[in-house]
Amino acid sequence: MDEILDGLTQIDCDILIIGGGTAGPMAALKAKKKNPKANVVLLDKANVKRSGAISMGMDGLNNSVIPGYATPEQYTKEITIANDGICDQAAVYRYAQECFGIIEELDSFGIRFQKDQNGEYDVKKVHHIGTYVLPMPNGDTVKKALYRQLRKARINIINRFMATRLLTGEGRVAGAVCVNTRTSEFLVVRAKAVIMGLGAAGRLGLPTSGYLMGTYENPTNSGEGYAMAYHAGAGLANLECYQINPLIKDYNGPACAYVAGPMGGYTANAKGERFIECDYWSGQMMQEFFDELQGGKGPVYLKLNHLAEETVAEIERVLHIVERPTRGHFHAGRGTDYRKQMIEMHISEIGFCSGHSASGVFVDEHARTTIPGLYAAGDMANVPHNYMLGAFTNGAFAGLDAVDFIADVDFAAFDQGDVDAERTRVMAPTKRDDGIPPNQIEYKTRRLVNDYLQPPKVTAKMELAQKRFEEVRDDMEQGMYVRDAHELMRALEASTILDCADMAASASLYRTESRWGLYHNRVEYERDDENWFCHTILTKGEDGKPAHTKRPVKPYVVEIAEDEKDAYYKQRVTTTVAAE
Amino acid sequence: MPLAQTATTVPVIIDKDLCIADKGCTVCVDVCPLDVLRIATTDDGDKTAYMKFDECWYCMPCEADCPTGAVTVNLPYLLK
Ligand SMILES: Cc1cc2nc3c(=O)[nH]c(=O)nc-3n(C[C@H](O)[C@H](O)[C@H](O)COP(=O)(O)OP(=O)(O)OC[C@H]3O[C@@H](n4cnc5c(N)ncnc54)[C@H](O)[C@@H]3O)c2cc1C
Ligand code: SF4
Ligand code: SF4
């Protein structure tokens, strides 16, 4: 294994789905169900059985809209406010209306959701205003249940192929170029429609531990979704609205205030005092976190040591078996007992992810991108605060719409020269006798991201970043060297990461205001609704560099009253609650 | 620009006595999202899984899915 082989195969399918994590499998199932004759291919860099953010499972649905607890209108309003107003509500509203149907479908797959003694869904309040968090008692079975459905529906699964570029022609999508991660052989997939569900750009900033794969996101998600959309000419929205999360220091996994919050846990400063009213992740909340640290009251902690033994035991049971099961080992190694010590947290490195913020490939309420026949769903598509249920639901929308799209089209012709050029680009690091290994290119890019792009954002620093990135790009293009197919995968990822770093700097410089709390805190500028109440759309310019336009926010479906608009900026606890 | 041979300690450990790679098992190699595990042939001709690349997300599918309990996932030293 891992020996570099020379080879290229071409296959055809009706719908190619790239990424078999969360959104991808649901897109595949929905498309196949709607048109059983369609040839649906689900392709993944890893193995669909255990790939993506939900590889080991999930603690719960972070944003379910359950009749009796919340209405689609309330949810749409909450997400609009959490996202500082910059939101095309149609996609959020459609999600809110239809996500309950998806929950019932997941339930029929054998994934259970918590119910109370009366058999009602046991939904918890974590958000600032409404009630949307639904625990999953057997959350560790999600991926297995999905995989069973994929087998049953006879979806063609292709594992261990990494998509590197989209193919386009006749003004629409034509397929994708993929590379085998263990042999470097090429696979060209011609498709009438392509659905992208490649997840977040999770390897953009460098974790403070210095460990390249010590990220919050599954590090398989290195951002190819963003880079491929960019090179194909699609529009990407609001990339300056970074993902930055409050995480367990060093472990870099979620502290899980969403689990612990409803049971009495909360985020506290070093004195054990609560300083934010709401633990739901938003840019505004992260700004308060940052301010607390700046004010000398840090570190910030997750506090559980005031809770009753049964409660702590229950929290442990959930947190140590499902999402990130090594969490228990981590705490044991540090000697942290939830009953005695608080859990040290920190501010994560940056990434792109609409699942938690809003930075993604621009899509509408059908998950259509700006390129006909090309869809995006999940963490890489710009529907804000999507999370897992958003990935499932928008994946479903993409699958359904793609079936209609392929009804009247044949394969788009593409330029064979594009495939040849991609082969040359991909294989370049294998043609040298020595040079810089991909891990050093990646480390340097990501270290520079931390140094110059991590908010608060400063113009001069971001401009310096652009200069440094150019130097690294020269090194990469002239001198990157790999010895086997595995390293070649990392080399391709390094180039993706550099593309994303360029986009992050460029998008952040374009929006000359502050927005979304810490996510786009530009110290030289205040929020400016007059000029910047709009999306920013990044595309690949004529010169091969990012170009930008403004795109108006579509008229709201659900009105937001003037005094509600800034609710997420009002979450600092005024009189600090004393530690219990 | 020759490459250095810098040593690094890896977080995932396989118990050779429990591993049944010689019977054709490749489960841990198959499921790992980062694709960092491989099967090696030891000096005595036996086969065993091992961690070839130090690029682990400490996520645990390898340990959870191994049919014989041969895999132990520890935290990478840098963040332990
Ligand atoms: C640690 C953690 C905890 C979370 N907790 C919760 C929670 O409790 N509740 C909740 O609602 N949400 C939670 N989320 C968010 C939720 O899991 C995600 O929003 C959702 O799963 C994203 O789905 P996706 O399909 O976009 O991406 P993923 O499920 O990550 O899938 C992306 C897929 O793309 C593949 N891929 C990547 N690059 C390529 C390439 N070049 N070629 C081919 N394939 C590729 C990957 O292998 C992967 O299978 C959590 C996320 C994380 C990381
Ligand atoms: S899954 Fe277990 S038994 Fe199978 S190869 Fe891996 S370590 Fe060995
Ligand atoms: S813990 Fe995860 S990344 Fe590490 S070897 Fe096991 S499956 Fe692979």
XYZ file of C-alpha atoms and ligand atoms in Angstrom:
729
model
C 0.000 0.000 0.000
C 0.908 3.668 -0.491
C 3.107 3.093 -3.547
C 2.509 5.756 -6.188
C 0.935 4.252 -9.305
C 0.162 5.863 -12.612
C -3.390 5.348 -13.784
C -6.663 6.965 -14.733
C -10.164 5.525 -14.912
C -13.305 7.310 -16.003
C -16.791 6.459 -14.803
C -20.231 7.962 -15.383
C -23.128 8.484 -13.010
C -26.270 10.547 -12.811
C -25.595 12.135 -9.441
C -22.177 12.270 -7.819
C -22.199 12.998 -4.112
C -18.840 13.980 -2.695
C -18.492 13.419 1.041
C -20.242 10.570 2.843
C -20.335 12.149 6.295
C -23.717 13.533 7.313
C -25.260 15.588 4.488
C -23.945 13.267 1.760
C -25.616 10.029 2.882
C -28.966 11.764 3.323
C -28.667 13.345 -0.135
C -27.934 9.912 -1.589
C -30.863 8.234 0.157
C -33.337 10.938 -0.861
C -32.187 11.020 -4.478
C -32.329 7.251 -4.823
C -35.754 7.054 -3.205
C -37.148 9.710 -5.513
C -35.659 8.121 -8.617
C -34.682 4.484 -8.017
C -33.333 4.263 -11.573
C -30.800 7.029 -11.011
C -27.193 5.932 -10.717
C -26.098 7.603 -7.488
C -22.439 7.481 -6.455
C -21.314 8.453 -2.951
C -17.578 9.116 -2.846
C -15.459 9.741 0.243
C -11.853 10.451 1.111
C -12.200 8.166 4.128
C -14.572 5.211 4.655
C -18.260 6.127 4.760
C -18.737 3.673 7.634
C -16.811 5.944 9.988
C -16.271 9.221 8.203
C -16.988 12.830 9.027
C -17.920 14.808 12.106
C -20.302 12.116 13.362
C -17.752 9.307 12.980
C -18.301 8.058 16.541
C -21.731 9.561 17.107
C -23.388 12.702 18.463
C -24.771 13.795 21.816
C -27.888 15.343 20.393
C -29.567 17.574 17.849
C -28.489 21.123 18.580
C -31.189 22.823 16.601
C -34.336 20.807 16.233
C -37.629 22.571 15.666
C -40.166 20.352 17.397
C -43.872 21.182 17.254
C -45.053 22.174 20.705
C -41.624 23.528 21.685
C -40.780 25.923 18.901
C -42.180 27.204 15.646
C -40.330 27.669 12.355
C -40.899 31.407 12.773
C -39.246 31.481 16.212
C -36.290 29.443 15.006
C -35.786 31.583 11.914
C -35.858 34.667 14.081
C -33.364 33.252 16.595
C -30.850 32.224 13.929
C -31.187 35.556 12.133
C -30.415 37.406 15.366
C -27.605 35.018 16.313
C -26.150 35.634 12.875
C -26.266 39.390 13.277
C -29.001 39.852 10.688
C -27.015 38.640 7.680
C -29.230 35.768 6.682
C -31.327 34.792 3.670
C -34.155 33.460 5.730
C -35.770 31.291 3.056
C -33.235 28.486 3.565
C -33.405 28.667 7.371
C -37.197 28.795 7.293
C -37.521 25.826 4.965
C -35.127 23.889 7.173
C -37.170 24.804 10.238
C -40.371 23.641 8.573
C -39.059 20.324 7.332
C -36.471 19.200 9.870
C -39.066 17.487 12.039
C -39.862 15.125 9.163
C -36.160 14.274 8.994
C -36.112 13.559 12.741
C -38.970 11.109 12.255
C -37.082 9.511 9.409
C -33.920 9.180 11.505
C -36.093 7.676 14.215
C -37.288 5.065 11.714
C -33.601 4.244 11.038
C -33.271 3.282 14.703
C -31.731 6.492 16.034
C -33.505 7.361 19.253
C -34.290 10.802 20.600
C -34.889 11.543 24.252
C -38.482 11.477 25.447
C -39.931 12.357 28.863
C -42.278 10.230 31.003
C -45.242 11.309 28.891
C -43.580 10.148 25.698
C -43.001 13.725 24.532
C -39.673 14.817 23.046
C -37.499 16.077 25.895
C -36.213 19.265 24.282
C -33.775 21.453 26.248
C -33.173 25.189 26.243
C -29.608 26.209 25.410
C -30.076 29.055 22.916
C -30.542 32.626 24.084
C -34.259 32.771 23.293
C -35.850 29.461 22.247
C -35.764 25.719 23.002
C -34.139 23.494 20.389
C -31.665 20.953 21.829
C -32.805 17.316 21.693
C -30.535 14.667 23.282
C -29.887 11.350 21.528
C -29.600 8.543 24.084
C -28.085 6.135 21.553
C -26.172 8.825 19.670
C -23.249 6.450 19.200
C -25.268 4.459 16.635
C -25.926 7.269 14.136
C -23.273 6.376 11.622
C -24.003 2.656 11.709
C -27.722 3.259 11.209
C -27.046 5.526 8.250
C -24.663 3.033 6.701
C -27.273 0.266 6.928
C -29.716 2.459 5.003
C -27.134 3.188 2.318
C -26.505 -0.530 1.816
C -30.220 -1.250 1.724
C -30.793 1.434 -0.899
C -27.890 0.041 -2.957
C -26.025 3.307 -3.176
C -22.688 2.895 -4.965
C -20.070 3.787 -2.392
C -16.506 4.633 -3.359
C -14.149 4.966 -0.391
C -10.614 6.371 -0.165
C -10.884 8.678 -3.141
C -10.251 12.328 -2.548
C -11.990 14.807 -4.841
C -9.593 17.563 -5.866
C -11.320 19.623 -8.561
C -14.760 19.967 -10.118
C -15.205 19.783 -13.863
C -17.504 22.257 -15.606
C -18.664 22.807 -19.163
C -21.611 24.367 -21.031
C -22.086 26.676 -18.051
C -22.846 23.899 -15.583
C -21.212 21.163 -13.599
C -19.778 18.178 -15.488
C -18.134 15.998 -12.849
C -15.063 15.806 -10.661
C -11.447 14.712 -10.647
C -10.558 12.400 -7.752
C -7.339 10.782 -6.554
C -6.961 7.459 -4.755
C -5.442 8.182 -1.352
C -3.507 4.911 -1.255
C -2.266 4.562 -4.846
C -2.484 8.098 -6.312
C -4.458 6.741 -9.268
C -6.970 9.109 -10.830
C -10.700 8.652 -11.107
C -12.607 11.024 -13.361
C -16.314 10.944 -12.581
C -18.669 12.366 -15.191
C -21.975 13.355 -13.606
C -25.100 15.260 -14.560
C -25.325 16.759 -11.089
C -22.825 16.972 -8.237
C -23.702 17.386 -4.564
C -20.911 18.511 -2.256
C -20.960 17.577 1.417
C -17.259 17.802 2.224
C -17.685 19.349 5.636
C -15.894 22.252 7.265
C -12.445 23.690 6.561
C -11.246 22.280 9.849
C -7.496 22.536 9.380
C -7.173 26.260 8.781
C -5.765 27.549 12.060
C -3.190 25.614 14.068
C -4.320 24.217 17.427
C -2.315 25.679 20.297
C -1.035 22.179 21.056
C 0.859 22.382 17.759
C -0.519 18.973 16.778
C -1.684 19.290 13.165
C -4.602 16.922 13.610
C -5.566 18.143 17.085
C -8.506 20.080 15.646
C -12.101 20.534 16.704
C -13.345 19.305 13.316
C -12.600 15.892 11.934
C -9.271 16.725 10.257
C -10.217 14.740 7.153
C -12.230 17.867 6.410
C -9.358 20.018 5.237
C -11.522 22.363 3.172
C -11.604 20.824 -0.316
C -15.289 21.709 -0.555
C -14.408 25.388 -0.321
C -11.359 25.166 -2.593
C -13.136 23.111 -5.261
C -16.118 25.455 -5.359
C -13.731 28.388 -5.629
C -11.719 26.978 -8.506
C -14.904 25.990 -10.341
C -16.131 29.597 -10.162
C -18.901 29.251 -7.572
C -19.639 32.053 -5.126
C -18.689 31.677 -1.458
C -20.498 33.743 1.154
C -19.309 35.585 4.252
C -16.063 33.665 4.698
C -14.901 36.370 7.103
C -17.506 35.029 9.542
C -14.993 32.512 10.888
C -15.748 29.549 13.045
C -14.166 30.011 16.480
C -15.272 27.752 19.301
C -15.023 27.660 23.092
C -13.270 24.322 23.648
C -11.524 22.214 26.248
C -7.972 23.527 26.261
C -5.489 21.273 24.427
C -8.041 18.503 23.921
C -9.796 20.907 21.558
C -13.088 19.064 21.766
C -16.366 20.679 22.740
C -16.728 21.278 26.474
C -20.388 20.447 25.852
C -22.196 23.129 27.739
C -25.124 22.015 25.523
C -25.205 18.746 27.424
C -24.183 20.092 30.816
C -26.096 23.396 30.628
C -29.602 22.004 30.959
C -28.330 19.947 33.913
C -26.951 22.958 35.739
C -23.402 23.297 34.391
C -22.187 26.609 33.021
C -19.260 28.542 31.617
C -17.423 30.381 34.395
C -14.378 32.569 34.917
C -11.429 31.647 37.135
C -13.390 32.621 40.232
C -16.161 30.219 39.286
C -18.501 33.087 38.411
C -20.947 32.912 35.552
C -20.353 35.788 33.121
C -22.565 34.879 30.156
C -26.249 34.099 30.392
C -26.250 31.773 27.438
C -23.779 29.063 26.446
C -25.004 28.717 22.863
C -22.091 29.292 20.492
C -22.183 32.571 18.609
C -19.726 35.297 17.649
C -21.238 37.525 20.315
C -20.746 34.854 22.975
C -17.150 34.318 21.843
C -16.555 38.056 22.156
C -17.674 37.923 25.804
C -15.356 34.944 26.335
C -12.504 36.911 24.793
C -13.287 40.005 26.888
C -13.295 37.944 30.069
C -9.802 36.708 29.232
C -8.622 40.208 28.319
C -10.039 41.511 31.587
C -7.694 39.241 33.497
C -10.478 37.047 34.832
C -9.448 33.929 32.977
C -8.912 31.168 32.338
C -12.483 30.345 31.474
C -13.879 27.016 32.642
C -16.830 24.689 32.331
C -18.120 24.427 35.865
C -19.765 21.244 37.097
C -18.290 20.877 40.578
C -21.339 22.404 42.261
C -23.660 19.691 40.944
C -25.023 16.637 42.737
C -23.177 13.337 42.325
C -25.952 11.717 40.200
C -25.953 14.695 37.855
C -22.184 14.665 37.400
C -22.236 10.909 36.833
C -24.922 11.320 34.172
C -22.974 14.108 32.425
C -19.869 11.924 32.470
C -21.790 9.002 31.038
C -22.920 11.068 28.050
C -19.725 12.999 27.458
C -17.330 10.110 27.779
C -18.912 7.619 25.431
C -20.423 9.375 22.457
C -19.026 12.305 20.498
C -15.399 12.338 21.576
C -14.936 9.217 23.660
C -11.261 9.922 24.416
C -12.391 12.868 26.538
C -12.477 10.681 29.649
C -8.862 9.571 29.055
C -7.829 13.183 28.659
C -9.335 14.283 31.957
C -7.999 11.196 33.732
C -4.505 11.971 32.436
C -4.706 15.497 33.812
C -6.310 14.400 37.049
C -9.462 16.421 36.390
C -12.491 15.152 38.289
C -15.680 17.048 37.370
C -16.754 16.754 40.998
C -13.737 18.685 42.228
C -12.088 20.742 39.511
C -13.496 22.959 36.819
C -12.591 22.102 33.221
C -10.199 24.558 31.616
C -11.370 25.958 28.286
C -9.840 28.167 25.624
C -10.636 29.919 22.364
C -10.044 27.656 19.384
C -8.102 28.336 16.233
C -10.141 29.629 13.277
C -11.890 27.616 10.584
C -14.688 27.897 8.037
C -17.908 26.155 8.956
C -21.499 27.183 8.510
C -22.509 24.350 10.811
C -21.421 26.576 13.670
C -21.225 30.038 12.072
C -22.036 31.089 8.517
C -18.948 30.831 6.311
C -19.768 28.663 3.314
C -20.444 28.115 -0.345
C -23.436 30.247 -1.277
C -26.646 28.222 -1.599
C -30.379 28.898 -1.744
C -33.237 27.008 -0.079
C -32.810 24.139 -2.554
C -29.103 23.807 -1.713
C -28.273 25.071 -5.208
C -24.936 26.868 -5.570
C -24.351 29.557 -8.171
C -23.299 26.880 -10.712
C -26.215 24.974 -12.320
C -26.245 21.307 -11.335
C -23.861 21.891 -8.428
C -25.248 21.614 -4.899
C -23.726 22.038 -1.464
C -25.042 21.040 1.958
C -23.863 20.720 5.534
C -20.930 22.508 7.127
C -19.566 23.802 3.812
C -22.793 25.479 2.598
C -23.677 28.903 3.936
C -26.979 28.191 5.724
C -26.058 29.554 9.176
C -25.861 27.459 12.347
C -26.687 24.315 10.425
C -25.303 21.646 12.787
C -26.054 17.986 12.262
C -29.761 18.206 11.574
C -29.108 21.016 9.116
C -26.645 18.801 7.281
C -29.211 15.999 7.085
C -32.094 18.251 6.074
C -30.264 20.382 3.522
C -28.621 17.224 2.194
C -32.134 15.916 1.641
C -33.099 19.116 -0.211
C -30.045 18.755 -2.460
C -30.784 15.116 -3.267
C -34.402 15.858 -4.119
C -33.635 18.857 -6.313
C -30.777 17.107 -8.115
C -33.158 14.375 -9.275
C -35.287 17.021 -10.991
C -32.215 18.668 -12.464
C -30.891 15.505 -14.136
C -34.293 14.703 -15.675
C -33.731 17.003 -18.624
C -29.967 17.100 -19.072
C -27.230 14.884 -20.438
C -23.563 15.043 -19.405
C -22.054 18.457 -19.971
C -19.013 18.373 -22.224
C -15.846 19.463 -20.460
C -12.388 20.319 -21.671
C -10.059 17.306 -21.487
C -7.285 19.869 -21.010
C -8.695 20.574 -17.545
C -8.195 16.952 -16.534
C -4.649 16.945 -17.923
C -3.821 20.172 -16.120
C -5.144 18.747 -12.841
C -3.081 15.579 -13.299
C 0.006 17.672 -13.769
C -0.759 19.803 -10.713
C -1.510 16.820 -8.501
C 1.506 14.771 -9.512
C 4.092 17.584 -9.407
C 5.334 16.742 -5.871
C 5.971 13.139 -7.002
C 8.244 14.262 -9.838
C 10.946 15.791 -7.640
C 13.890 14.072 -6.005
C 13.749 16.069 -2.834
C 12.166 19.162 -1.366
C 9.802 20.334 1.362
C 7.430 17.723 2.813
C 3.719 18.608 2.928
C 3.546 18.671 6.729
C 5.986 21.581 6.815
C 4.062 23.509 4.161
C 0.898 22.884 6.138
C 2.410 23.747 9.503
C 3.811 27.014 8.234
C 0.567 28.070 6.563
C -1.451 27.323 9.650
C 1.013 28.958 12.010
C 0.794 32.117 9.875
C -3.005 31.889 10.009
C -2.759 31.999 13.800
C -0.253 34.826 13.825
C -2.046 37.121 11.417
C -5.677 36.123 10.921
C -6.932 35.114 14.362
C -9.318 37.882 15.580
C -9.237 40.643 16.661
C -8.414 41.363 13.017
C -5.889 44.057 12.144
C -5.535 45.304 8.572
C -1.746 45.487 8.485
C -1.419 41.993 9.916
C -3.789 40.509 7.376
C -1.886 42.185 4.559
C 1.322 40.700 5.898
C -0.393 37.322 5.964
C -1.157 37.633 2.278
C 2.502 38.296 1.531
C 3.666 35.349 3.619
C 1.060 33.054 2.048
C 2.391 33.974 -1.383
C 5.883 32.950 -0.333
C 4.612 29.644 1.016
C 2.674 29.126 -2.217
C 5.862 29.597 -4.233
C 7.615 27.058 -2.039
C 4.720 24.671 -2.434
C 4.474 24.994 -6.183
C 8.211 24.874 -6.793
C 9.447 22.583 -4.085
C 6.917 20.354 -2.308
C 8.063 16.751 -2.300
C 6.266 13.505 -1.435
C 7.439 9.918 -1.179
C 4.214 7.957 -1.272
C 0.495 8.152 -2.007
C -0.407 8.983 1.596
C 1.912 11.961 1.575
C 0.445 13.011 -1.743
C -2.989 13.197 -0.088
C -1.460 15.439 2.585
C 0.199 17.534 -0.125
C -3.154 18.082 -1.833
C -4.643 19.015 1.510
C -1.819 21.482 2.106
C -2.724 23.239 -1.130
C -6.400 23.336 -0.088
C -5.466 24.815 3.271
C -3.417 27.509 1.586
C -6.347 28.349 -0.723
C -8.610 28.660 2.303
C -6.064 30.827 4.123
C -5.952 33.171 1.133
C -9.731 33.330 1.066
C -9.931 33.988 4.805
C -7.523 36.930 4.590
C -9.077 38.388 1.492
C -12.679 38.112 2.694
C -11.771 39.635 6.060
C -10.059 42.595 4.424
C -13.020 43.227 2.119
C -15.638 43.701 4.835
C -14.549 47.003 6.379
C -16.777 46.803 9.434
C -17.054 44.609 12.516
C -19.812 41.964 12.540
C -20.611 38.678 14.294
C -18.850 39.495 17.553
C -15.393 37.963 17.704
C -15.777 36.129 14.376
C -15.224 39.325 12.424
C -13.961 41.773 15.006
C -11.988 44.290 12.924
C -10.528 46.566 15.508
C -10.357 49.587 13.185
C -14.034 49.449 12.242
C -17.415 49.521 13.982
C -20.498 47.705 12.776
C -21.804 49.620 9.758
C -25.338 48.617 8.759
C -25.564 51.330 6.162
C -22.774 49.912 4.020
C -22.415 46.346 5.144
C -25.841 44.951 5.864
C -25.231 42.485 3.039
C -23.569 39.216 2.173
C -20.082 39.329 0.776
C -19.571 36.926 -2.101
C -16.088 35.723 -2.937
C -15.325 34.258 -6.343
C -12.152 33.462 -8.243
C -11.204 36.627 -10.141
C -9.759 36.945 -13.637
C -6.281 37.210 -12.130
C -6.730 33.914 -10.293
C -7.084 35.705 -6.950
C -10.188 36.174 -4.791
C -12.628 38.815 -6.052
C -15.497 40.230 -4.004
C -18.995 41.592 -4.446
C -21.794 42.556 -2.114
C -25.091 40.706 -2.305
C -28.176 42.156 -0.649
C -29.782 40.175 2.140
C -33.142 38.945 0.793
C -36.208 40.549 2.410
C -37.016 38.725 5.632
C -39.773 36.130 5.756
C -40.039 36.599 9.519
C -39.768 40.194 10.698
C -37.379 41.084 13.505
C -38.423 43.929 15.785
C -35.941 46.730 16.340
C -35.522 45.868 20.053
C -34.898 42.162 19.298
C -32.165 42.676 16.728
C -29.327 42.893 19.203
C -30.529 40.323 21.720
C -27.354 38.270 21.231
C -25.262 41.269 22.209
C -27.022 41.313 25.560
C -25.778 38.151 27.158
C -23.252 39.369 29.664
C -24.379 38.699 33.216
C -24.732 42.117 34.823
C -24.449 41.324 38.496
C -22.133 38.382 38.602
C -23.650 35.325 40.226
C -21.427 34.218 43.066
C -19.942 30.760 42.918
C -22.073 28.226 44.715
C 17.573 19.248 0.862
C 17.638 15.794 2.390
C 14.917 14.785 4.860
C 15.569 14.212 8.554
C 14.532 11.146 10.509
C 12.871 12.798 13.500
C 11.413 10.334 15.960
C 7.850 10.759 17.195
C 5.821 8.738 19.644
C 2.435 7.637 18.298
C -0.765 7.518 20.334
C -2.336 4.298 19.055
C -0.999 0.985 20.326
C -1.861 -2.473 19.031
C -1.484 -5.587 21.160
C 0.287 -7.970 18.776
C -0.895 -11.028 20.675
C -4.533 -10.081 20.227
C -4.322 -8.742 16.658
C -5.577 -11.218 14.040
C -4.252 -9.433 10.964
C -2.618 -12.732 9.968
C -6.144 -14.123 9.526
C -6.887 -11.316 7.100
C -8.398 -8.736 9.457
C -7.946 -5.115 8.353
C -10.887 -3.539 10.206
C -8.964 -0.782 11.980
C -7.104 0.141 8.794
C -10.417 0.285 6.938
C -12.313 2.505 9.348
C -9.711 5.098 10.337
C -10.813 8.463 8.907
C -7.240 9.755 8.789
C -5.953 6.534 7.190
C -2.959 6.299 9.475
C -2.939 2.571 10.324
C -1.309 -0.170 8.287
C -0.550 -3.889 8.526
C 3.096 -4.898 8.966
C 4.767 -8.270 8.693
C 6.927 -8.851 11.758
C 10.342 -10.556 11.753
C 8.810 -13.945 12.582
C 6.467 -13.691 9.587
C 3.466 -12.761 11.701
C 1.200 -9.866 10.740
C 0.011 -7.023 12.920
C -1.648 -3.658 12.579
C 0.378 -0.606 13.605
C 0.232 3.156 13.453
C 2.313 4.264 10.513
C 1.554 7.997 10.427
C 1.438 10.334 13.419
C -1.757 12.065 12.267
C -4.415 10.885 14.698
C -7.676 12.608 15.687
C -7.952 10.391 18.793
C -11.477 9.626 17.641
C -11.538 5.868 18.373
C -13.294 3.968 15.532
C -10.194 1.739 15.352
C -10.568 0.743 19.009
C -14.371 0.509 18.932
C -14.527 -1.676 15.819
C -11.557 -4.020 16.405
C -13.057 -7.503 16.826
C -10.474 -8.657 19.400
C -9.922 -5.553 21.517
C -6.327 -5.244 20.335
C -6.357 -1.474 19.866
C -5.744 1.170 22.544
C -6.098 4.823 21.653
C -4.067 7.178 23.808
C -3.889 10.920 23.441
C -1.127 12.310 21.236
C 1.677 13.431 23.533
C 1.578 17.057 22.378
C -1.898 17.628 23.742
C -2.093 15.052 26.490
C -16.698 17.290 17.756
C -18.006 17.744 17.173
C -19.170 17.711 17.944
C -20.388 18.100 17.400
N -21.510 17.997 18.172
C -22.723 18.221 17.636
C -23.911 17.955 18.385
O -23.876 17.482 19.524
N -25.102 18.221 17.783
C -25.200 18.719 16.513
O -26.312 18.934 16.040
N -24.091 18.969 15.784
C -22.857 18.724 16.300
N -21.726 18.945 15.548
C -21.878 19.481 14.189
C -22.284 18.411 13.179
O -21.655 17.205 13.502
C -21.903 18.839 11.778
O -22.457 20.094 11.526
C -22.377 17.891 10.694
O -22.131 16.551 11.027
C -21.693 18.237 9.383
O -22.061 17.354 8.364
P -21.342 17.437 6.930
O -21.991 16.405 6.087
O -21.320 18.820 6.449
O -19.817 17.066 7.216
P -19.186 15.682 7.682
O -20.193 14.818 8.327
O -17.962 15.986 8.430
O -18.810 14.965 6.317
C -17.819 15.426 5.453
C -17.338 14.232 4.651
O -16.552 14.660 3.556
C -15.463 13.774 3.404
N -14.434 14.497 2.664
C -13.699 15.546 3.088
N -12.882 15.964 2.099
C -13.117 15.159 1.031
C -12.582 15.088 -0.285
N -11.645 15.931 -0.714
N -13.067 14.139 -1.120
C -14.012 13.263 -0.710
N -14.538 13.289 0.525
C -14.100 14.228 1.382
C -15.105 13.376 4.804
O -14.382 12.181 4.851
C -16.475 13.273 5.451
O -17.003 11.994 5.348
C -20.463 18.572 16.066
C -19.318 18.635 15.293
C -18.087 18.203 15.824
C -16.866 18.254 14.962
S -8.975 -4.480 13.826
Fe -7.884 -5.403 15.557
S -7.520 -7.497 14.943
Fe -8.093 -6.398 13.080
S -6.141 -5.752 12.218
Fe -6.804 -4.091 13.503
S -5.866 -4.472 15.492
Fe -5.709 -6.354 14.330
S -8.119 7.179 16.886
Fe -9.129 7.743 14.962
S -7.543 8.763 13.752
Fe -6.506 7.698 15.417
S -5.948 5.740 14.510
Fe -7.904 5.409 15.534
S -9.433 5.761 13.943
Fe -7.506 6.600 13.187
